Amino acid sequence: MLWVAASVVALGFLIALEIAARHYGLPGPMTNQAKEVILAPKSGPLLYAGMALMMVVLTWRERFIAAGVAVGIDVIFFLVRWAIDAKMMFGNGALWVTLGYAVIAVTRRTGRERILLLKGVGLGLLLVAGRKTGDTWLLITSKTRPTVLDQYVAVADHALGNPSWVAGQIVKATGTIGDHILDYVYIQLAVAAVIVALYQLRNVAAERRFPRHHLVRTFLTIGLLGPGIYMIFPVVGPIFAYGADGTHWAVADLWPNTPPPLDAPHLMPFDEITPRNCMPSLHTAWATAIFIHSRKGPRILQFFGAFWLISTLGATLGFGYHYGTDIIAGVVFTLTIEAALRSQERGWDRSGIQLVAYGATVFAALLVSYRYLPMEMAEHPWVFGPLLILAMISVIYSYVRTTKQWDKRVSKTAPARQPESQPELV
């Protein structure tokens, strides 16, 4: 019943976004997804990542067959597009296979096997749909929020030493190599999440059930709730508000060479194209979630999670997409959501309620301070800078301490593993 309710809510949400996009004369997430059945997809790696999530419920033989069919379909599409000189991109085969298994689940499976396969298909499609809904959300933010709060955030960022300007100069100094590496990390964040999720879901096919909590739940929840904050606190980012990419809408062409002036901030109008998608930094939020969930994996996965988090932070700041204040808010945002999801999975208790309430309070305090105390923060950087860092660290510490206590309780209550019986020696 929970999966049915979640599916109904998700469908209603997609329909609402489709209607909103149509209101502005553009196709919505459902239309864009339907187009990718035939037309060139926007992101082929994302479609294959979604198919990989779906395949966690399959046997190895079924996985090899599904992958072979997907590649074969993509080869056909590639040849046709090459012949007619159309836009080239792969991924249609992965989408076809995922949709095909939805049909197989309904027509060829029954009982728990049908439900398990539908869950796998739903997980894969949700990852892909999340990208489409995100694009529509960004369109809505640009159309419905004519003014942005970048001046407030930029002034508050003085308390942190204008990290976006510093990172921008560092990335610029690394040349094309550093630029290409960070750009790939930034774009393929969802694929990195799937790599960690596949490790967490590696036993689904054998156990015939999903774990109660995994990275995909956190990843999708961040994408669902984050754009709502965009609507409350619209910010376009330093490369647009203070850089050449903002054209005549920018305050001046200052990023990344000249820090913004320390003047009283004001609301500033901006175009109806640039997404208001800075506060909080969802790329930081997602990368933080990847890092958290990679901690219980093997050492190579832990290194992978740490690399992706550090590289994402470098990209978000170094490309001028975010301010330092966005990064702090993104970390607090993720830890609060992760704590809420874990509390929901294990059953709410006093420690879980306190942790979620504290994270939400700190997050709200950050937004309020950015909006109403930016000048005070900029004029007293040695006071407010450490306070911002300490606020984030306090949430990190509370999360680590509380979740360690939860894990200890689980290990104490888990039944002891019985030794395997050994045949008697004659």
Short mmCIF file of C-alpha atoms in Angstrom, two decimals:
data_model
loop_
_atom_site.label_atom_id
_atom_site.label_comp_id
_atom_site.label_asym_id
_atom_site.label_seq_id
_atom_site.Cartn_x
_atom_site.Cartn_y
_atom_site.Cartn_z
CA MET A 1 0.00 0.00 0.00
CA LEU A 2 2.90 2.35 0.73
CA TRP A 3 4.34 1.79 -2.75
CA VAL A 4 0.91 2.32 -4.31
CA ALA A 5 0.41 5.56 -2.38
CA ALA A 6 3.89 6.78 -3.33
CA SER A 7 3.23 5.95 -6.99
CA VAL A 8 -0.05 7.88 -6.97
CA VAL A 9 1.58 10.91 -5.35
CA ALA A 10 4.49 10.78 -7.84
CA LEU A 11 2.10 10.56 -10.79
CA GLY A 12 0.06 13.50 -9.50
CA PHE A 13 3.25 15.51 -9.01
CA LEU A 14 4.41 14.77 -12.56
CA ILE A 15 1.01 15.76 -13.99
CA ALA A 16 1.10 19.03 -12.03
CA LEU A 17 4.56 19.85 -13.36
CA GLU A 18 3.45 18.93 -16.88
CA ILE A 19 0.54 21.37 -16.63
CA ALA A 20 2.81 24.08 -15.21
CA ALA A 21 5.33 23.63 -18.03
CA ARG A 22 2.56 23.72 -20.65
CA HIS A 23 1.38 26.99 -19.12
CA TYR A 24 4.72 28.49 -20.16
CA GLY A 25 4.57 26.93 -23.61
CA LEU A 26 7.15 24.22 -23.03
CA PRO A 27 6.92 20.41 -22.75
CA GLY A 28 6.89 19.00 -19.23
CA PRO A 29 8.75 16.04 -17.71
CA MET A 30 6.32 13.39 -18.96
CA THR A 31 6.47 14.68 -22.55
CA ASN A 32 10.26 14.94 -22.49
CA GLN A 33 10.55 11.40 -21.16
CA ALA A 34 8.16 10.04 -23.78
CA LYS A 35 10.21 11.72 -26.53
CA GLU A 36 13.31 9.79 -25.48
CA VAL A 37 11.71 6.53 -26.51
CA ILE A 38 12.48 7.53 -30.11
CA LEU A 39 14.41 10.82 -30.15
CA ALA A 40 17.98 11.34 -28.94
CA PRO A 41 18.05 11.36 -25.13
CA LYS A 42 19.47 14.26 -23.17
CA SER A 43 21.69 11.95 -21.10
CA GLY A 44 22.51 8.44 -22.25
CA PRO A 45 24.60 7.58 -19.15
CA LEU A 46 21.63 8.48 -16.93
CA LEU A 47 19.31 6.10 -18.82
CA TYR A 48 21.82 3.27 -18.50
CA ALA A 49 22.25 4.11 -14.81
CA GLY A 50 18.48 3.81 -14.41
CA MET A 51 18.52 0.46 -16.19
CA ALA A 52 21.34 -0.70 -13.91
CA LEU A 53 19.18 0.11 -10.88
CA MET A 54 16.32 -1.86 -12.38
CA MET A 55 18.59 -4.86 -12.98
CA VAL A 56 19.37 -5.35 -9.28
CA VAL A 57 16.23 -7.53 -9.12
CA LEU A 58 17.33 -9.73 -12.05
CA THR A 59 19.49 -12.82 -12.16
CA TRP A 60 22.93 -12.58 -13.76
CA ARG A 61 21.66 -14.35 -16.87
CA GLU A 62 18.78 -11.90 -17.19
CA ARG A 63 21.17 -8.99 -16.65
CA PHE A 64 23.44 -10.06 -19.50
CA ILE A 65 20.44 -10.52 -21.80
CA ALA A 66 18.99 -7.10 -20.83
CA ALA A 67 22.33 -5.35 -21.35
CA GLY A 68 22.82 -7.04 -24.72
CA VAL A 69 19.35 -6.09 -25.91
CA ALA A 70 19.87 -2.48 -24.79
CA VAL A 71 23.19 -2.18 -26.62
CA GLY A 72 21.73 -3.84 -29.74
CA ILE A 73 18.83 -1.38 -29.84
CA ASP A 74 21.22 1.53 -29.40
CA VAL A 75 23.38 0.30 -32.27
CA ILE A 76 20.32 0.28 -34.53
CA PHE A 77 19.36 3.79 -33.42
CA PHE A 78 22.95 4.93 -33.95
CA LEU A 79 23.04 3.64 -37.51
CA VAL A 80 19.69 5.20 -38.38
CA ARG A 81 20.69 8.59 -36.92
CA TRP A 82 24.03 8.44 -38.68
CA ALA A 83 22.28 7.69 -41.98
CA ILE A 84 19.84 10.61 -41.69
CA ASP A 85 22.41 12.95 -40.06
CA ALA A 86 20.34 13.36 -36.88
CA LYS A 87 21.53 14.28 -33.41
CA MET A 88 23.69 11.49 -31.99
CA MET A 89 23.18 10.12 -28.48
CA PHE A 90 22.77 6.67 -26.97
CA GLY A 91 20.40 5.53 -24.23
CA ASN A 92 17.18 4.65 -26.06
CA GLY A 93 17.97 0.95 -25.71
CA ALA A 94 18.25 1.23 -21.92
CA LEU A 95 14.88 2.97 -21.74
CA TRP A 96 13.27 0.37 -23.99
CA VAL A 97 14.59 -2.47 -21.84
CA THR A 98 13.39 -0.81 -18.63
CA LEU A 99 9.92 -0.25 -20.07
CA GLY A 100 9.94 -3.79 -21.47
CA TYR A 101 10.48 -5.24 -18.01
CA ALA A 102 7.52 -3.22 -16.75
CA VAL A 103 5.40 -5.03 -19.35
CA ILE A 104 6.95 -8.37 -18.36
CA ALA A 105 6.16 -7.70 -14.70
CA VAL A 106 2.49 -7.09 -15.48
CA THR A 107 2.00 -9.87 -18.01
CA ARG A 108 4.45 -12.66 -17.03
CA ARG A 109 5.02 -12.34 -13.27
CA THR A 110 2.69 -12.83 -10.30
CA GLY A 111 2.67 -12.24 -6.57
CA ARG A 112 5.85 -11.11 -4.84
CA GLU A 113 7.93 -11.55 -7.99
CA ARG A 114 5.73 -9.09 -9.86
CA ILE A 115 5.95 -6.58 -7.02
CA LEU A 116 9.73 -6.94 -6.78
CA LEU A 117 10.23 -6.41 -10.52
CA LEU A 118 7.87 -3.42 -10.54
CA LYS A 119 9.85 -1.93 -7.66
CA GLY A 120 13.04 -2.33 -9.67
CA VAL A 121 11.49 -0.74 -12.75
CA GLY A 122 10.03 2.06 -10.64
CA LEU A 123 13.40 2.75 -9.03
CA GLY A 124 15.12 3.04 -12.40
CA LEU A 125 12.40 5.23 -13.91
CA LEU A 126 12.28 7.46 -10.81
CA LEU A 127 15.97 8.25 -11.22
CA VAL A 128 15.37 9.29 -14.84
CA ALA A 129 12.12 11.11 -14.02
CA GLY A 130 13.91 13.01 -11.27
CA ARG A 131 16.16 14.61 -13.89
CA LYS A 132 13.16 15.61 -16.00
CA THR A 133 11.21 17.03 -13.07
CA GLY A 134 14.31 18.94 -12.02
CA ASP A 135 14.53 20.59 -15.43
CA THR A 136 10.87 21.62 -15.20
CA TRP A 137 11.35 22.95 -11.66
CA LEU A 138 14.23 25.10 -12.89
CA LEU A 139 12.01 26.48 -15.64
CA ILE A 140 9.34 27.36 -13.08
CA THR A 141 11.84 29.15 -10.83
CA SER A 142 13.05 31.33 -13.69
CA LYS A 143 9.51 32.23 -14.74
CA THR A 144 7.96 32.84 -11.33
CA ARG A 145 10.82 34.57 -9.48
CA PRO A 146 11.65 37.78 -11.39
CA THR A 147 14.00 39.04 -8.65
CA VAL A 148 16.90 37.24 -6.97
CA LEU A 149 18.76 37.50 -3.65
CA ASP A 150 22.31 37.19 -4.97
CA GLN A 151 23.47 40.48 -3.51
CA TYR A 152 22.45 39.35 -0.03
CA VAL A 153 24.24 36.00 -0.37
CA ALA A 154 27.34 37.59 -1.94
CA VAL A 155 27.64 40.09 0.90
CA ALA A 156 27.16 37.35 3.51
CA ASP A 157 29.84 35.35 1.68
CA HIS A 158 32.41 37.95 2.73
CA ALA A 159 32.30 36.29 6.16
CA LEU A 160 33.72 33.13 4.55
CA GLY A 161 36.34 34.96 2.47
CA ASN A 162 34.46 34.80 -0.88
CA PRO A 163 35.33 31.11 -1.52
CA SER A 164 33.75 31.05 -4.98
CA TRP A 165 36.12 33.75 -6.18
CA VAL A 166 39.11 31.93 -4.69
CA ALA A 167 38.07 28.55 -6.14
CA GLY A 168 37.34 30.15 -9.50
CA GLN A 169 40.90 31.46 -9.74
CA ILE A 170 42.31 28.07 -8.73
CA VAL A 171 40.27 26.20 -11.36
CA LYS A 172 41.25 28.80 -13.95
CA ALA A 173 44.92 28.26 -13.08
CA THR A 174 44.63 24.46 -13.58
CA GLY A 175 43.76 24.96 -17.23
CA THR A 176 41.74 22.61 -19.39
CA ILE A 177 42.66 19.42 -17.49
CA GLY A 178 41.19 20.54 -14.18
CA ASP A 179 38.24 22.08 -15.97
CA HIS A 180 37.35 18.88 -17.85
CA ILE A 181 37.71 16.63 -14.78
CA LEU A 182 35.50 18.82 -12.60
CA ASP A 183 32.99 19.28 -15.38
CA TYR A 184 32.64 15.51 -15.81
CA VAL A 185 32.23 15.01 -12.05
CA TYR A 186 29.62 17.77 -11.91
CA ILE A 187 27.57 16.42 -14.82
CA GLN A 188 27.70 12.72 -13.93
CA LEU A 189 26.64 13.06 -10.30
CA ALA A 190 23.62 10.76 -10.76
CA VAL A 191 25.84 8.07 -12.27
CA ALA A 192 28.12 8.25 -9.22
CA ALA A 193 25.07 7.84 -6.99
CA VAL A 194 24.06 4.72 -8.92
CA ILE A 195 27.52 3.19 -8.41
CA VAL A 196 27.15 3.50 -4.62
CA ALA A 197 23.50 2.40 -4.75
CA LEU A 198 24.39 -0.71 -6.76
CA TYR A 199 26.74 -1.77 -3.97
CA GLN A 200 24.00 -1.24 -1.39
CA LEU A 201 21.47 -3.16 -3.51
CA ARG A 202 23.85 -5.97 -4.54
CA ASN A 203 21.91 -8.61 -2.56
CA VAL A 204 18.41 -7.74 -3.77
CA ALA A 205 18.32 -10.48 -6.42
CA ALA A 206 19.37 -13.15 -3.90
CA GLU A 207 17.25 -11.98 -0.97
CA ARG A 208 14.28 -11.02 -3.19
CA ARG A 209 13.71 -7.81 -1.24
CA PHE A 210 15.05 -4.25 -1.06
CA PRO A 211 16.85 -2.91 2.03
CA ARG A 212 14.73 -0.54 4.10
CA HIS A 213 17.05 2.41 3.47
CA HIS A 214 19.50 3.14 0.67
CA LEU A 215 21.04 6.05 -1.21
CA VAL A 216 18.37 6.33 -3.90
CA ARG A 217 15.76 7.23 -1.26
CA THR A 218 17.91 10.11 0.00
CA PHE A 219 18.86 11.17 -3.53
CA LEU A 220 15.25 11.42 -4.70
CA THR A 221 14.05 13.14 -1.51
CA ILE A 222 16.73 15.82 -1.88
CA GLY A 223 15.60 16.41 -5.47
CA LEU A 224 11.96 16.58 -4.38
CA LEU A 225 12.37 19.05 -1.49
CA GLY A 226 15.28 21.16 -2.73
CA PRO A 227 13.48 23.07 -5.51
CA GLY A 228 10.92 24.22 -2.95
CA ILE A 229 13.72 26.14 -1.22
CA TYR A 230 14.67 27.62 -4.60
CA MET A 231 11.22 29.19 -4.72
CA ILE A 232 11.62 30.64 -1.22
CA PHE A 233 15.21 31.82 -1.64
CA PRO A 234 15.89 32.46 -5.37
CA VAL A 235 19.60 32.84 -6.22
CA VAL A 236 21.24 32.46 -9.65
CA GLY A 237 24.92 32.18 -8.66
CA PRO A 238 28.08 34.33 -8.93
CA ILE A 239 28.89 33.50 -12.56
CA PHE A 240 25.53 34.98 -13.57
CA ALA A 241 25.00 37.73 -10.97
CA TYR A 242 28.65 38.89 -11.00
CA GLY A 243 30.06 37.39 -14.20
CA ALA A 244 30.00 37.66 -17.95
CA ASP A 245 27.36 34.93 -18.24
CA GLY A 246 24.82 37.27 -16.67
CA THR A 247 25.17 39.73 -19.61
CA HIS A 248 23.47 43.07 -18.85
CA TRP A 249 21.55 41.56 -15.91
CA ALA A 250 24.75 41.13 -13.86
CA VAL A 251 25.82 43.67 -11.26
CA ALA A 252 29.22 43.83 -12.98
CA ASP A 253 31.72 41.48 -14.62
CA LEU A 254 33.65 40.66 -11.43
CA TRP A 255 33.84 36.87 -11.13
CA PRO A 256 36.37 35.36 -10.50
CA ASN A 257 39.01 38.09 -10.47
CA THR A 258 37.45 40.84 -8.33
CA PRO A 259 35.48 40.16 -5.12
CA PRO A 260 32.04 41.81 -5.04
CA PRO A 261 31.80 45.23 -3.38
CA LEU A 262 30.70 45.47 0.23
CA ASP A 263 27.59 47.57 -0.38
CA ALA A 264 24.13 47.35 1.13
CA PRO A 265 22.37 44.50 -0.76
CA HIS A 266 19.14 44.88 -2.69
CA LEU A 267 16.77 42.65 -4.61
CA MET A 268 17.90 42.55 -8.21
CA PRO A 269 15.81 41.68 -11.29
CA PHE A 270 17.03 38.91 -13.53
CA ASP A 271 16.06 37.25 -16.81
CA GLU A 272 13.37 34.60 -17.25
CA ILE A 273 15.85 31.96 -18.47
CA THR A 274 18.50 31.45 -15.78
CA PRO A 275 17.40 28.96 -13.09
CA ARG A 276 17.23 30.20 -9.50
CA ASN A 277 18.90 27.02 -8.28
CA CYS A 278 21.64 27.99 -5.85
CA MET A 279 20.21 28.00 -2.33
CA PRO A 280 20.89 25.39 -1.10
CA SER A 281 23.48 23.77 -3.35
CA LEU A 282 21.80 20.50 -4.31
CA HIS A 283 24.93 19.25 -6.04
CA THR A 284 26.67 19.59 -2.68
CA ALA A 285 23.69 17.94 -0.99
CA TRP A 286 23.75 14.96 -3.39
CA ALA A 287 27.52 14.60 -3.19
CA THR A 288 27.28 14.67 0.62
CA ALA A 289 24.68 11.89 0.47
CA ILE A 290 27.00 9.84 -1.77
CA PHE A 291 29.81 10.37 0.73
CA ILE A 292 27.66 9.32 3.70
CA HIS A 293 26.40 6.14 2.05
CA SER A 294 29.84 5.17 0.78
CA ARG A 295 31.22 5.06 4.35
CA LYS A 296 29.94 1.52 4.96
CA GLY A 297 31.33 0.14 1.73
CA PRO A 298 34.81 -1.24 0.95
CA ARG A 299 37.77 1.09 1.07
CA ILE A 300 37.75 1.76 -2.69
CA LEU A 301 34.11 2.87 -2.45
CA GLN A 302 34.97 5.13 0.49
CA PHE A 303 37.73 6.76 -1.57
CA PHE A 304 35.29 7.11 -4.46
CA GLY A 305 32.71 8.88 -2.26
CA ALA A 306 35.33 11.22 -0.80
CA PHE A 307 36.73 12.02 -4.25
CA TRP A 308 33.29 12.80 -5.63
CA LEU A 309 32.42 15.07 -2.70
CA ILE A 310 35.68 17.03 -2.88
CA SER A 311 35.51 17.31 -6.67
CA THR A 312 31.88 18.42 -6.57
CA LEU A 313 32.71 21.12 -4.05
CA GLY A 314 35.53 22.27 -6.31
CA ALA A 315 33.22 22.34 -9.33
CA THR A 316 30.30 24.11 -7.67
CA LEU A 317 32.55 26.87 -6.36
CA GLY A 318 35.20 26.87 -9.09
CA PHE A 319 32.71 27.17 -11.96
CA GLY A 320 30.91 30.02 -10.22
CA TYR A 321 27.65 28.13 -9.81
CA HIS A 322 27.46 28.60 -6.02
CA TYR A 323 28.55 30.75 -3.11
CA GLY A 324 30.17 29.38 0.02
CA THR A 325 26.98 29.98 1.98
CA ASP A 326 25.12 27.67 -0.44
CA ILE A 327 27.59 24.88 0.32
CA ILE A 328 27.07 25.12 4.08
CA ALA A 329 23.30 25.12 3.64
CA GLY A 330 23.52 22.12 1.30
CA VAL A 331 25.44 20.00 3.83
CA VAL A 332 22.98 20.81 6.64
CA PHE A 333 20.06 20.15 4.29
CA THR A 334 21.32 16.67 3.42
CA LEU A 335 22.12 15.60 6.97
CA THR A 336 18.64 16.66 8.10
CA ILE A 337 16.95 14.69 5.30
CA GLU A 338 19.16 11.65 5.89
CA ALA A 339 18.37 11.75 9.61
CA ALA A 340 14.64 11.97 8.88
CA LEU A 341 14.72 9.03 6.45
CA ARG A 342 16.74 6.87 8.83
CA SER A 343 14.39 7.76 11.68
CA GLN A 344 11.41 6.83 9.54
CA GLU A 345 13.06 3.51 8.66
CA ARG A 346 13.99 2.54 12.23
CA GLY A 347 11.03 4.09 14.01
CA TRP A 348 10.89 7.61 15.39
CA ASP A 349 12.30 8.10 18.88
CA ARG A 350 13.54 11.01 20.95
CA SER A 351 17.05 11.04 19.48
CA GLY A 352 15.74 11.02 15.90
CA ILE A 353 13.23 13.80 16.53
CA GLN A 354 15.86 15.93 18.24
CA LEU A 355 18.37 15.43 15.43
CA VAL A 356 15.91 16.31 12.67
CA ALA A 357 14.56 19.30 14.62
CA TYR A 358 18.07 20.59 15.26
CA GLY A 359 19.11 20.24 11.63
CA ALA A 360 15.95 21.97 10.42
CA THR A 361 16.46 24.80 12.95
CA VAL A 362 20.07 25.37 11.86
CA PHE A 363 19.05 25.32 8.20
CA ALA A 364 16.28 27.87 8.78
CA ALA A 365 18.65 30.04 10.85
CA LEU A 366 21.17 30.03 8.00
CA LEU A 367 18.59 31.23 5.47
CA VAL A 368 17.29 33.92 7.82
CA SER A 369 20.81 35.18 8.56
CA TYR A 370 21.72 35.29 4.86
CA ARG A 371 18.62 37.35 4.15
CA TYR A 372 18.49 39.73 7.10
CA LEU A 373 22.06 39.91 8.51
CA PRO A 374 24.38 39.97 5.48
CA MET A 375 25.98 43.34 6.26
CA GLU A 376 26.64 42.39 9.88
CA MET A 377 28.16 39.13 8.72
CA ALA A 378 30.40 40.86 6.19
CA GLU A 379 31.52 43.57 8.62
CA HIS A 380 32.48 41.02 11.31
CA PRO A 381 33.93 38.09 9.32
CA TRP A 382 36.04 36.79 12.22
CA VAL A 383 32.84 36.36 14.23
CA PHE A 384 30.29 35.18 11.70
CA GLY A 385 32.65 33.13 9.52
CA PRO A 386 33.57 30.73 12.34
CA LEU A 387 29.94 30.74 13.52
CA LEU A 388 28.76 29.52 10.11
CA ILE A 389 31.39 26.78 10.04
CA LEU A 390 30.63 25.78 13.64
CA ALA A 391 26.91 25.63 12.88
CA MET A 392 27.57 23.18 10.06
CA ILE A 393 30.05 21.17 12.14
CA SER A 394 27.57 20.96 15.01
CA VAL A 395 25.00 19.33 12.72
CA ILE A 396 27.66 16.94 11.37
CA TYR A 397 28.74 16.03 14.91
CA SER A 398 25.15 15.51 16.07
CA TYR A 399 24.43 13.30 13.07
CA VAL A 400 27.56 11.17 13.50
CA ARG A 401 27.07 10.76 17.25
CA THR A 402 23.37 9.88 16.98
CA THR A 403 23.72 7.46 14.07
CA LYS A 404 26.62 5.67 15.82
CA GLN A 405 24.33 5.10 18.79
CA TRP A 406 21.66 3.75 16.44
CA ASP A 407 24.14 1.38 14.80
CA LYS A 408 25.35 0.12 18.20
CA ARG A 409 21.78 -0.66 19.24
CA VAL A 410 21.19 -2.55 16.00
CA SER A 411 24.37 -4.60 16.45
CA LYS A 412 23.39 -5.46 20.06
CA THR A 413 19.85 -6.52 19.17
CA ALA A 414 20.82 -8.46 16.03
CA PRO A 415 20.70 -12.21 16.58
CA ALA A 416 24.07 -13.87 16.88
CA ARG A 417 25.11 -15.75 13.77
CA GLN A 418 25.02 -19.49 14.37
CA PRO A 419 28.06 -21.47 13.27
CA GLU A 420 27.50 -23.80 10.38
CA SER A 421 27.11 -27.43 11.37
CA GLN A 422 30.15 -29.57 10.59
CA PRO A 423 29.90 -33.24 9.55
CA GLU A 424 31.21 -35.64 12.14
CA LEU A 425 34.53 -37.31 11.47
CA VAL A 426 34.32 -41.09 11.40
#
